[in-house]
Tab-separated table of C-alpha atoms in Angstrom:
chain	number	residue	atom	x	y	z
A	1420	UNK	CA	14.676	-18.583	-3.399
A	1421	UNK	CA	12.576	-15.730	-4.769
A	1422	UNK	CA	12.021	-14.364	-1.246
A	1423	UNK	CA	15.767	-14.526	-0.603
A	1424	UNK	CA	16.494	-12.585	-3.807
A	1425	UNK	CA	13.859	-9.970	-2.988
A	1426	UNK	CA	15.367	-9.525	0.476
A	1427	UNK	CA	18.994	-9.232	-0.689
A	1428	UNK	CA	18.713	-7.726	-4.169
A	1429	UNK	CA	17.779	-4.106	-4.666
A	1430	UNK	CA	16.419	-4.169	-8.217
A	1431	UNK	CA	16.288	-0.360	-8.512
A	1432	UNK	CA	19.929	-0.049	-7.498
A	1433	UNK	CA	21.063	-2.861	-9.814
A	1434	UNK	CA	19.105	-1.340	-12.713
A	1435	UNK	CA	20.757	2.021	-12.047
A	1436	UNK	CA	24.212	0.443	-11.936
A	1437	UNK	CA	23.522	-1.513	-15.119
A	1438	UNK	CA	22.633	1.710	-16.927
A	1439	UNK	CA	25.818	3.396	-15.700
A	1440	UNK	CA	27.939	0.337	-16.568
A	1441	UNK	CA	26.382	0.180	-20.042
A	1442	UNK	CA	27.415	3.807	-20.559
A	1443	UNK	CA	30.973	2.866	-19.536
A	1444	UNK	CA	30.935	-0.008	-22.047
A	1445	UNK	CA	29.585	2.248	-24.797
A	1446	UNK	CA	32.388	4.758	-24.141
A	1447	UNK	CA	34.925	1.900	-24.219
A	1448	UNK	CA	33.558	0.628	-27.550
A	1449	UNK	CA	33.749	4.100	-29.103
A	1450	UNK	CA	37.313	4.468	-27.814
A	1451	UNK	CA	38.379	1.099	-29.254
A	1452	UNK	CA	36.734	1.796	-32.603
A	1453	UNK	CA	38.395	5.209	-32.788
A	1454	UNK	CA	41.836	3.793	-31.943
A	1455	UNK	CA	41.384	0.889	-34.349
A	1456	UNK	CA	41.568	-1.758	-31.606
A	1457	UNK	CA	38.203	-3.231	-32.531
A	1458	UNK	CA	36.660	-4.316	-35.836
A	1459	UNK	CA	32.948	-4.377	-36.584
A	1460	UNK	CA	32.403	-8.010	-37.554
A	1461	UNK	CA	30.100	-10.801	-36.366
A	1462	UNK	CA	32.830	-12.762	-34.556
A	1463	UNK	CA	34.181	-9.710	-32.736
A	1464	UNK	CA	30.734	-8.439	-31.766
A	1465	UNK	CA	29.609	-11.878	-30.525
A	1466	UNK	CA	32.827	-12.150	-28.506
A	1467	UNK	CA	32.333	-8.759	-26.810
A	1468	UNK	CA	28.582	-9.246	-26.282
A	1469	UNK	CA	29.127	-12.567	-24.474
A	1470	UNK	CA	31.996	-11.082	-22.476
A	1471	UNK	CA	29.917	-8.052	-21.470
A	1472	UNK	CA	26.973	-10.241	-20.454
A	1473	UNK	CA	29.332	-12.168	-18.174
A	1474	UNK	CA	30.778	-8.988	-16.662
A	1475	UNK	CA	27.281	-7.533	-16.287
A	1476	UNK	CA	26.360	-10.478	-14.046
A	1477	UNK	CA	29.596	-9.969	-12.161
A	1478	UNK	CA	28.836	-6.259	-11.718
A	1479	UNK	CA	25.344	-7.130	-10.398
A	1480	UNK	CA	26.979	-9.478	-7.883
A	1481	UNK	CA	29.474	-6.754	-6.916
A	1482	UNK	CA	26.633	-4.245	-6.441
A	1483	UNK	CA	24.818	-6.609	-4.065
A	1484	UNK	CA	28.077	-7.202	-2.174
A	1485	UNK	CA	28.771	-3.461	-1.937
A	1486	UNK	CA	25.197	-2.881	-0.721
A	1487	UNK	CA	25.621	-5.470	2.060
A	1488	UNK	CA	29.003	-4.050	3.124
A	1489	UNK	CA	27.686	-0.474	3.169
A	1490	UNK	CA	24.660	-1.505	5.233
A	1491	UNK	CA	27.025	-3.139	7.737
A	1492	UNK	CA	28.966	0.152	7.894
A	1493	UNK	CA	32.189	-1.424	6.634
A	1494	UNK	CA	35.265	0.823	6.796
A	1495	UNK	CA	36.238	2.649	3.623
A	1496	UNK	CA	39.738	1.134	3.415
A	1497	UNK	CA	38.286	-2.368	3.454
A	1498	UNK	CA	35.813	-1.385	0.732
A	1499	UNK	CA	38.687	-0.122	-1.435
A	1500	UNK	CA	40.543	-3.384	-0.818
A	1501	UNK	CA	37.450	-5.363	-1.888
A	1502	UNK	CA	37.241	-3.067	-4.895
A	1503	UNK	CA	40.795	-3.994	-5.943
A	1504	UNK	CA	40.028	-7.717	-5.559
A	1505	UNK	CA	36.980	-7.401	-7.794
A	1506	UNK	CA	39.007	-5.427	-10.342
A	1507	UNK	CA	41.565	-8.262	-10.505
A	1508	UNK	CA	38.799	-10.880	-10.681
A	1509	UNK	CA	37.261	-9.145	-13.693
A	1510	UNK	CA	40.654	-9.179	-15.424
A	1511	UNK	CA	40.941	-12.920	-14.676
A	1512	UNK	CA	37.411	-13.542	-15.997
A	1513	UNK	CA	38.002	-11.508	-19.159
A	1514	UNK	CA	41.442	-13.088	-19.728
A	1515	UNK	CA	40.109	-16.634	-19.199
A	1516	UNK	CA	37.176	-15.907	-21.470
A	1517	UNK	CA	39.525	-14.528	-24.153
A	1518	UNK	CA	41.728	-17.651	-24.040
A	1519	UNK	CA	38.712	-19.958	-24.237
A	1520	UNK	CA	37.119	-18.017	-27.121
A	1521	UNK	CA	40.211	-17.770	-29.327
A	1522	UNK	CA	41.341	-21.336	-28.651
A	1523	UNK	CA	37.903	-22.830	-29.422
A	1524	UNK	CA	36.555	-20.491	-32.126
A	1525	UNK	CA	39.779	-19.407	-33.828
A	1526	UNK	CA	41.696	-22.621	-33.053
A	1527	UNK	CA	44.689	-20.688	-31.747
A	1528	UNK	CA	47.239	-22.109	-29.322
A	1529	UNK	CA	46.669	-21.170	-25.666
A	1530	UNK	CA	50.456	-20.996	-25.154
A	1531	UNK	CA	50.774	-18.517	-28.053
A	1532	UNK	CA	47.850	-16.456	-26.767
A	1533	UNK	CA	49.397	-16.185	-23.306
A	1534	UNK	CA	52.756	-15.260	-24.840
A	1535	UNK	CA	51.227	-12.569	-27.082
A	1536	UNK	CA	49.080	-11.010	-24.372
A	1537	UNK	CA	50.525	-7.654	-23.387
A	1538	UNK	CA	50.966	-7.101	-19.658
A	1539	UNK	CA	50.451	-3.395	-20.298
A	1540	UNK	CA	46.954	-4.081	-21.639
A	1541	UNK	CA	46.100	-6.150	-18.557
A	1542	UNK	CA	47.336	-3.412	-16.215
A	1543	UNK	CA	45.437	-0.736	-18.173
A	1544	UNK	CA	42.291	-2.859	-18.000
A	1545	UNK	CA	42.802	-3.253	-14.268
A	1546	UNK	CA	42.959	0.547	-13.869
A	1547	UNK	CA	39.802	0.870	-15.956
A	1548	UNK	CA	37.996	-1.780	-13.900
A	1549	UNK	CA	39.160	-0.274	-10.611
A	1550	UNK	CA	37.789	3.154	-11.594
A	1551	UNK	CA	34.583	1.509	-12.817
A	1552	UNK	CA	34.030	-0.289	-9.513
A	1553	UNK	CA	34.927	2.842	-7.547
A	1554	UNK	CA	32.214	4.661	-9.526
A	1555	UNK	CA	29.739	1.862	-8.780
A	1556	UNK	CA	30.663	1.994	-5.094
A	1557	UNK	CA	30.180	5.775	-5.054
A	1558	UNK	CA	26.793	5.496	-6.762
A	1559	UNK	CA	25.768	2.818	-4.265
A	1560	UNK	CA	26.793	5.075	-1.379
A	1561	UNK	CA	24.822	8.018	-2.805
A	1562	UNK	CA	21.818	5.785	-3.537
A	1563	UNK	CA	21.631	4.496	0.030
A	1564	UNK	CA	22.284	7.937	1.485
A	1565	UNK	CA	19.207	9.387	-0.235
A	1566	UNK	CA	17.175	6.233	0.385
A	1567	UNK	CA	17.964	6.373	4.106
A	1568	UNK	CA	17.217	10.106	4.105
A	1569	UNK	CA	13.783	9.454	2.580
A	1570	UNK	CA	13.099	6.697	5.118
A	1571	UNK	CA	14.090	9.003	7.991
A	1572	UNK	CA	11.855	11.778	6.650
A	1573	UNK	CA	9.004	9.297	6.217
A	1574	UNK	CA	9.443	8.011	9.801
A	1575	UNK	CA	9.576	11.584	11.135
A	1576	UNK	CA	6.358	12.459	9.291
A	1577	UNK	CA	4.681	9.314	10.646
A	1578	UNK	CA	5.838	10.069	14.202
A	1579	UNK	CA	4.613	13.665	13.920
A	1580	UNK	CA	1.215	12.393	12.750
A	1581	UNK	CA	1.055	9.891	15.621
A	1582	UNK	CA	2.059	12.597	18.099
A	1583	UNK	CA	-0.584	14.978	16.729
A	1584	UNK	CA	-3.273	12.267	16.922
A	1585	UNK	CA	-2.257	11.398	20.481
A	1586	UNK	CA	-2.398	15.047	21.482
A	1587	UNK	CA	-5.799	15.488	19.833
A	1588	UNK	CA	-7.143	12.433	21.647
A	1589	UNK	CA	-5.800	13.850	24.902
A	1590	UNK	CA	-7.509	17.182	24.217
A	1591	UNK	CA	-10.766	15.406	23.410
A	1592	UNK	CA	-10.507	13.367	26.609
A	1593	UNK	CA	-9.929	16.633	28.476
A	1594	UNK	CA	-12.888	18.339	26.778
A	1595	UNK	CA	-15.571	15.678	27.435
A	1596	UNK	CA	-15.362	15.761	31.258
A	1597	UNK	CA	-15.423	19.589	31.131
A	1598	UNK	CA	-18.638	19.515	29.103
A	1599	UNK	CA	-20.117	16.739	31.266
A	1600	UNK	CA	-19.430	18.496	34.594
A	1601	UNK	CA	-21.016	21.724	33.363
A	1602	UNK	CA	-24.144	19.894	32.197
A	1603	UNK	CA	-24.420	17.805	35.374
A	1604	UNK	CA	-24.110	20.996	37.383
A	1605	UNK	CA	-27.049	22.420	35.411
A	1606	UNK	CA	-29.097	19.283	36.117
A	1607	UNK	CA	-28.258	19.508	39.838
A	1608	UNK	CA	-29.300	23.171	39.939
A	1609	UNK	CA	-32.568	22.441	38.118
A	1610	UNK	CA	-33.440	19.435	40.314
A	1611	UNK	CA	-34.472	21.707	43.189
A	1612	UNK	CA	-36.594	23.854	40.909
A	1613	UNK	CA	-38.322	21.428	38.520
A	1614	UNK	CA	-37.739	17.688	38.928
A	1615	UNK	CA	-39.491	16.810	35.642
A	1616	UNK	CA	-37.261	19.156	33.649
A	1617	UNK	CA	-34.148	17.807	35.374
A	1618	UNK	CA	-35.187	14.258	34.402
A	1619	UNK	CA	-35.775	15.335	30.804
A	1620	UNK	CA	-32.374	16.984	30.779
A	1621	UNK	CA	-30.764	13.822	32.120
A	1622	UNK	CA	-32.379	11.754	29.347
A	1623	UNK	CA	-31.112	14.211	26.720
A	1624	UNK	CA	-27.663	14.169	28.277
A	1625	UNK	CA	-27.621	10.371	28.132
A	1626	UNK	CA	-28.499	10.451	24.401
A	1627	UNK	CA	-25.873	13.115	23.758
A	1628	UNK	CA	-23.144	11.249	25.635
A	1629	UNK	CA	-23.955	8.075	23.710
A	1630	UNK	CA	-23.291	9.883	20.428
A	1631	UNK	CA	-20.172	11.583	21.786
A	1632	UNK	CA	-18.733	8.235	22.904
A	1633	UNK	CA	-19.598	6.664	19.529
A	1634	UNK	CA	-17.409	9.313	17.905
A	1635	UNK	CA	-14.625	8.972	20.458
A	1636	UNK	CA	-11.234	9.017	18.696
A	1637	UNK	CA	-12.589	10.788	15.595
A	1638	UNK	CA	-10.775	14.084	15.278
A	1639	UNK	CA	-12.985	15.307	12.451
A	1640	UNK	CA	-16.565	14.434	11.555
A	1641	UNK	CA	-19.097	15.575	8.964
A	1642	UNK	CA	-20.907	18.818	9.742
A	1643	UNK	CA	-24.271	17.055	9.824
A	1644	UNK	CA	-23.017	14.790	12.632
A	1645	UNK	CA	-21.659	17.828	14.487
A	1646	UNK	CA	-25.030	19.570	14.133
A	1647	UNK	CA	-26.828	16.508	15.545
A	1648	UNK	CA	-24.662	16.803	18.661
A	1649	UNK	CA	-25.278	20.549	18.804
A	1650	UNK	CA	-29.076	20.208	18.570
A	1651	UNK	CA	-29.099	17.713	21.455
A	1652	UNK	CA	-26.981	20.104	23.511
A	1653	UNK	CA	-29.320	23.005	22.672
A	1654	UNK	CA	-32.321	20.968	23.852
A	1655	UNK	CA	-30.578	20.444	27.192
A	1656	UNK	CA	-29.946	24.174	27.547
A	1657	UNK	CA	-33.494	25.085	26.528
A	1658	UNK	CA	-34.846	22.887	29.324
A	1659	UNK	CA	-32.501	24.563	31.810
A	1660	UNK	CA	-33.202	28.205	30.838
A	1661	UNK	CA	-36.664	27.844	29.280
A	1662	UNK	CA	-37.908	31.073	27.643
A	1663	UNK	CA	-34.823	33.006	28.814
A	1664	UNK	CA	-32.651	31.347	26.156
A	1665	UNK	CA	-33.395	31.345	22.435
A	1666	UNK	CA	-31.418	30.231	19.386
A	1667	UNK	CA	-31.359	31.228	15.767
A	1668	UNK	CA	-29.357	28.974	13.417
A	1669	UNK	CA	-28.295	29.586	9.809
A	1670	UNK	CA	-26.392	26.982	7.767
A	1671	UNK	CA	-25.258	27.500	4.174
A	1672	UNK	CA	-26.642	24.996	1.671
A	1673	UNK	CA	-24.614	21.900	0.664
A	1674	UNK	CA	-22.344	21.950	3.707
A	1675	UNK	CA	-23.661	18.784	5.394
A	1676	UNK	CA	-20.701	16.659	4.294
A	1677	UNK	CA	-17.837	19.060	4.950
A	1678	UNK	CA	-15.451	17.977	7.708
A	1679	UNK	CA	-15.210	19.862	10.986
A	1680	UNK	CA	-13.451	19.125	14.287
A	1681	UNK	CA	-15.737	17.059	16.513
A	1682	UNK	CA	-17.588	19.219	19.060
A	1683	UNK	CA	-16.189	22.430	17.632
A	1684	UNK	CA	-19.451	24.398	18.002
A	1685	UNK	CA	-20.629	23.166	21.411
A	1686	UNK	CA	-17.843	24.771	23.515
A	1687	UNK	CA	-18.374	28.107	21.708
A	1688	UNK	CA	-22.119	28.023	22.393
A	1689	UNK	CA	-21.474	26.945	25.986
A	1690	UNK	CA	-19.041	29.821	26.443
A	1691	UNK	CA	-21.596	32.294	25.007
A	1692	UNK	CA	-24.303	31.090	27.386
A	1693	UNK	CA	-22.046	30.924	30.440
A	1694	UNK	CA	-20.640	34.448	30.046
A	1695	UNK	CA	-23.629	36.003	28.252
A	1696	UNK	CA	-26.090	35.782	31.154
A	1697	UNK	CA	-25.760	38.451	33.839
A	1698	UNK	CA	-27.938	40.565	36.138
A	1699	UNK	CA	-28.303	43.099	33.354
A	1700	UNK	CA	-28.883	40.351	30.753
A	1701	UNK	CA	-31.391	37.852	32.206
A	1702	UNK	CA	-32.424	36.713	28.715
A	1703	UNK	CA	-30.122	35.650	25.918
A	1704	UNK	CA	-30.417	35.290	22.168
A	1705	UNK	CA	-27.709	33.152	20.536
A	1706	UNK	CA	-27.158	33.324	16.775
A	1707	UNK	CA	-25.256	30.470	15.138
A	1708	UNK	CA	-24.172	30.785	11.511
A	1709	UNK	CA	-22.002	28.440	9.462
A	1710	UNK	CA	-21.024	29.364	5.943
A	1711	UNK	CA	-18.383	29.013	3.283
A	1712	UNK	CA	-16.088	31.856	2.318
A	1713	UNK	CA	-13.677	31.109	-0.531
A	1714	UNK	CA	-11.727	28.012	0.605
A	1715	UNK	CA	-12.589	28.380	4.288
A	1716	UNK	CA	-15.444	27.383	6.561
A	1717	UNK	CA	-16.595	30.016	9.041
A	1718	UNK	CA	-18.389	29.226	12.275
A	1719	UNK	CA	-19.767	32.359	13.944
A	1720	UNK	CA	-21.615	32.408	17.261
A	1721	UNK	CA	-22.879	35.718	18.619
A	1722	UNK	CA	-25.047	36.652	21.568
A	1723	UNK	CA	-26.697	39.824	22.878
A	1724	UNK	CA	-25.514	39.277	26.430
A	1725	UNK	CA	-22.788	40.708	28.614
A	1726	UNK	CA	-19.969	42.416	26.677
A	1727	UNK	CA	-16.394	41.266	27.083
A	1728	UNK	CA	-13.896	43.563	28.776
A	1729	UNK	CA	-10.745	41.489	28.257
A	1730	UNK	CA	-8.667	40.864	25.153
A	1731	UNK	CA	-8.664	37.485	23.417
A	1732	UNK	CA	-5.410	36.191	24.951
A	1733	UNK	CA	-6.753	36.890	28.461
A	1734	UNK	CA	-10.045	35.155	27.634
A	1735	UNK	CA	-8.115	32.196	26.229
A	1736	UNK	CA	-6.250	31.634	29.483
A	1737	UNK	CA	-9.388	32.119	31.568
A	1738	UNK	CA	-11.460	29.087	30.489
A	1739	UNK	CA	-10.942	25.460	29.509
A	1740	UNK	CA	-13.376	25.045	26.591
A	1741	UNK	CA	-12.103	27.796	24.260
A	1742	UNK	CA	-8.453	27.164	25.131
A	1743	UNK	CA	-8.943	23.467	24.405
A	1744	UNK	CA	-10.613	24.312	21.072
A	1745	UNK	CA	-7.760	26.644	20.140
A	1746	UNK	CA	-5.165	23.909	20.766
A	1747	UNK	CA	-7.165	21.345	18.775
A	1748	UNK	CA	-7.457	23.705	15.800
A	1749	UNK	CA	-3.726	24.338	15.984
A	1750	UNK	CA	-2.991	20.608	15.862
A	1751	UNK	CA	-5.472	19.904	13.068
A	1752	UNK	CA	-4.866	22.796	10.692
A	1753	UNK	CA	-1.968	25.049	11.626
A	1754	UNK	CA	-3.557	27.839	9.550
A	1755	UNK	CA	-6.785	28.935	11.229
A	1756	UNK	CA	-8.211	31.839	13.206
A	1757	UNK	CA	-10.169	32.000	16.440
A	1758	UNK	CA	-11.309	35.272	17.900
A	1759	UNK	CA	-13.794	36.720	20.414
A	1760	UNK	CA	-14.823	40.380	20.144
A	1761	UNK	CA	-17.609	42.929	20.689
A	1762	UNK	CA	-19.469	44.203	17.631
A	1763	UNK	CA	-22.726	46.148	17.179
A	1764	UNK	CA	-24.093	45.286	20.605
A	1765	UNK	CA	-23.142	41.620	20.383
A	1766	UNK	CA	-20.319	39.375	21.569
A	1767	UNK	CA	-19.025	37.374	18.605
A	1768	UNK	CA	-16.891	34.236	18.591
A	1769	UNK	CA	-15.580	33.467	15.123
A	1770	UNK	CA	-13.669	30.396	13.940
A	1771	UNK	CA	-12.160	30.127	10.455
A	1772	UNK	CA	-10.442	26.964	9.198
A	1773	UNK	CA	-9.784	25.297	5.812
A	1774	UNK	CA	-12.775	23.761	4.066
A	1775	UNK	CA	-12.422	19.989	3.708
A	1776	UNK	CA	-14.886	17.670	2.012
A	1777	UNK	CA	-15.524	14.143	3.279
A	1778	UNK	CA	-14.862	11.064	1.155
A	1779	UNK	CA	-18.589	10.289	0.931
A	1780	UNK	CA	-19.233	13.715	-0.598
A	1781	UNK	CA	-16.426	13.258	-3.127
A	1782	UNK	CA	-17.871	9.884	-4.152
A	1783	UNK	CA	-21.352	11.364	-4.449
A	1784	UNK	CA	-20.275	14.322	-6.616
A	1785	UNK	CA	-18.118	12.148	-8.874
């Protein structure tokens, strides 16, 4: 029974209607007192209180009926017809209640009460009830309009989130093979030169892939986890290029638990190494710095290798890694910046996105 009531009764709507109906009753009382049609005495007040309690229940029933009809998209003319029926029913209820009250409490004759009842009063009451129920119907319409609007907006937001997550997972799935093929190509190249180093690289790649797969589906991870992946990747590259490739890393204090896109640094470093080496630049120094600036986190990777000759949009369309990163940042944040430029004898890749703290860090600081 309780489940049935919860399914068919909208308590918020009924409460709203009850408030509105109470206001109507209060206005009616004031009108009757002003016109002298009602006296403030115990008998009169008890009569009206019991009558109003009865009509309140009837109004609650009407509200539930109107809700059901509106949900079934009933035509307006039929709703108005139902409205008229309910208006007449209320008159019948009030009239029957009046006859019962005065015949039992005041010991008056039912025949005399019927004879003395003015038809004009009944018709006026019917008009009043009709307008009351029309108001209730209108409120019910408005209530469900805004409720449906909120539900639609909520569904749209949920669908947008699901779409964004699906797209991010697709981009991640696209990124991992790209990274894997590049690394396997390095191992293949090294195998003819130094078999021991190629084996070491393969072991490191296996460890790195294990961690990458463990984080599969996670769009953002803590910076410390991202750095663990980066250090494993750097070890692979150090084996491949030996003393020709060096790294210098600077991380601001207390940033271990901030959230960053998974594998956000690796494609930038890979891009720096791939395009930094040249005939004129046989050795490469890569500087990685991560720091906080106001409400943003900045990841900056610079190298002293070959300078770029194309603008950023051309570079973006040229490779997979940076383009993939740009699309992921767009999906995750909306407001971000990604740029590649020459500065003071270095090629700099800079990423700026909103600083977000993980739940574990919030718990720790609180």
